[in-house]
Amino acid sequence: MQDSQSLSHTKWNCKYHIVFAPKFRRQAIYLKLEEDIGKILRQLCEQKKVSIIEATACIDYVHMLVSIPPNLSVSAFMGYLKGKSSLMIFDRHATLKYRYGNRHFWCRCYYVDTVGRNREKIAEYIRNQLNEDIINDQMTFKEYFDPFTGSKNN
């Protein structure tokens, strides 16, 4: 499989791991909203000719492994993606405006990392992220010693 893509005078291989979350890390991405957000993000990526290699919408954030052409900066793409998707989400789900106000669905910040030659590992990480979150939520920590008195718990 050829990893490089081409434009008229350019050969390129630019893949990025991007993570972004809803405002205040509200657990808003679930059930029907998850499907709509996925459709919206796919549509916006197609418009900018960005290919989604792997993506997962967890309860309170989105992981994406994308290939962005070199004529589009990552910050410009993220501004476009988060801005347009916010407007589209509020148009489709009008009741969200009472929770988020002013059509700000996403946090201002995001995480981005270049992928390099670790594409398969990062794609696997994104696929398994939702399962890992569920497992971590179900874990309980047994305290063998009382943190206040220092005595042993039964």
Coordinates of C-alpha atoms in Angstrom, one line a residue:
M1 CA 0.0 0.0 0.0
Q2 CA 1.3 3.4 -1.0
D3 CA 1.3 5.8 1.9
S4 CA 2.0 9.0 -0.1
Q5 CA -0.6 11.0 -1.8
S6 CA -0.1 13.7 -4.4
L7 CA -1.3 17.1 -5.5
S8 CA -0.3 18.7 -8.8
H9 CA 3.4 19.4 -7.8
T10 CA 3.6 17.7 -4.4
K11 CA 4.0 14.2 -2.9
W12 CA 2.8 14.2 0.7
N13 CA 2.1 12.0 3.7
C14 CA 0.7 14.2 6.5
K15 CA -1.2 12.3 9.2
Y16 CA -2.3 13.7 12.5
H17 CA -3.9 12.4 15.7
I18 CA -6.4 15.0 16.9
V19 CA -8.4 15.0 20.1
F20 CA -11.0 17.6 21.0
A21 CA -13.9 17.8 23.6
P22 CA -17.2 19.5 24.1
K23 CA -17.3 22.7 26.2
F24 CA -16.8 22.0 29.9
R25 CA -16.1 18.3 29.0
R26 CA -19.8 17.7 29.3
Q27 CA -20.8 14.2 28.5
A28 CA -22.8 15.2 25.5
I29 CA -21.6 12.8 22.9
Y30 CA -23.8 9.7 23.2
L31 CA -26.6 7.8 21.4
K32 CA -28.3 9.8 18.7
L33 CA -26.0 12.8 19.1
E34 CA -23.0 10.5 18.5
E35 CA -24.3 9.4 15.1
D36 CA -25.1 13.0 14.0
I37 CA -21.7 14.3 15.1
G38 CA -20.0 11.5 13.2
K39 CA -22.0 12.3 10.0
I40 CA -21.3 16.0 10.4
L41 CA -17.5 15.5 10.9
R42 CA -17.3 13.1 8.0
Q43 CA -19.2 15.6 5.7
L44 CA -17.0 18.5 6.7
C45 CA -13.8 16.5 6.2
E46 CA -14.9 15.5 2.7
Q47 CA -15.5 19.1 1.9
K48 CA -11.9 20.0 2.8
K49 CA -10.6 16.8 1.1
V50 CA -9.3 15.5 4.5
S51 CA -9.5 11.7 4.8
I52 CA -10.5 10.1 8.1
I53 CA -8.3 7.0 8.7
E54 CA -9.8 6.2 12.2
A55 CA -12.2 8.0 14.5
T56 CA -14.0 7.4 17.7
A57 CA -16.5 9.5 19.6
C58 CA -16.2 8.8 23.3
I59 CA -18.7 10.1 25.8
D60 CA -16.8 13.4 26.4
Y61 CA -14.3 13.8 23.6
V62 CA -13.5 12.8 20.0
H63 CA -10.4 11.0 18.7
M64 CA -9.5 11.3 15.0
L65 CA -6.6 10.1 12.9
V66 CA -6.8 12.2 9.8
S67 CA -4.7 12.8 6.7
I68 CA -4.6 16.6 6.0
P69 CA -3.2 17.9 2.7
P70 CA -0.3 20.3 3.0
N71 CA -2.2 23.2 1.5
L72 CA -4.3 23.3 4.6
S73 CA -2.9 24.0 8.0
V74 CA -3.9 22.0 11.0
S75 CA -5.1 25.0 12.9
A76 CA -7.2 26.3 9.9
F77 CA -8.7 22.8 9.5
M78 CA -9.6 22.6 13.2
G79 CA -11.1 26.1 13.2
Y80 CA -13.2 25.1 10.3
L81 CA -14.2 21.7 11.7
K82 CA -15.1 22.9 15.1
G83 CA -16.8 26.1 14.0
K84 CA -19.0 24.6 11.2
S85 CA -19.8 21.5 13.2
S86 CA -21.0 23.6 16.1
L87 CA -23.4 25.5 13.9
M88 CA -24.6 22.2 12.3
I89 CA -25.1 20.5 15.6
F90 CA -27.1 23.4 17.0
D91 CA -29.2 23.5 13.8
R92 CA -30.1 19.8 14.1
H93 CA -30.5 19.8 17.9
A94 CA -32.1 23.1 18.9
T95 CA -32.5 22.2 22.5
L96 CA -28.7 22.2 23.1
K97 CA -28.6 26.0 22.8
Y98 CA -30.1 26.2 26.3
R99 CA -27.2 24.2 27.7
Y100 CA -24.3 25.6 25.7
G101 CA -25.5 29.1 24.7
N102 CA -24.1 31.3 21.9
R103 CA -23.5 28.2 19.7
H104 CA -20.3 27.2 21.4
F105 CA -20.3 23.4 21.5
W106 CA -16.6 22.6 21.5
C107 CA -13.8 23.7 23.8
R108 CA -11.4 26.3 22.3
C109 CA -8.5 23.9 22.8
Y110 CA -7.5 20.7 21.0
Y111 CA -4.7 18.2 21.0
V112 CA -2.8 17.4 17.9
D113 CA 0.2 15.1 17.3
T114 CA 2.0 14.0 14.1
V115 CA 1.8 10.3 13.4
G116 CA 4.9 9.5 11.4
R117 CA 5.4 5.8 10.9
N118 CA 3.2 4.7 14.0
R119 CA -0.1 4.9 12.1
E120 CA -1.2 1.3 12.9
K121 CA -0.5 1.7 16.6
I122 CA -2.3 5.0 16.8
A123 CA -5.3 3.6 14.8
E124 CA -5.4 0.6 17.2
Y125 CA -5.2 3.0 20.2
I126 CA -8.2 5.0 18.9
R127 CA -10.2 1.9 18.2
N128 CA -9.7 0.6 21.7
Q129 CA -10.1 4.0 23.5
L130 CA -13.8 3.6 24.2
N131 CA -13.3 0.2 25.7
E132 CA -10.5 1.4 27.9
D133 CA -12.6 4.3 29.1
I134 CA -15.4 1.9 30.0
I135 CA -13.0 -0.4 31.9
N136 CA -11.4 2.5 33.8
D137 CA -14.9 3.7 34.8
Q138 CA -15.8 0.3 36.2
M139 CA -12.6 -0.1 38.2
T140 CA -12.9 0.5 41.9
F141 CA -9.9 1.1 44.2
K142 CA -9.9 -0.8 47.5
E143 CA -8.2 1.2 50.2
Y144 CA -6.2 -1.2 52.4
F145 CA -5.4 1.6 54.9
D146 CA -7.7 4.3 56.1
P147 CA -6.1 7.5 54.7
F148 CA -7.2 9.6 57.8
T149 CA -6.3 7.3 60.7
G150 CA -3.7 5.0 59.1
S151 CA -5.4 1.9 60.5
K152 CA -5.9 -1.2 58.4
N153 CA -9.3 -1.7 56.7
N154 CA -10.9 -5.1 56.7

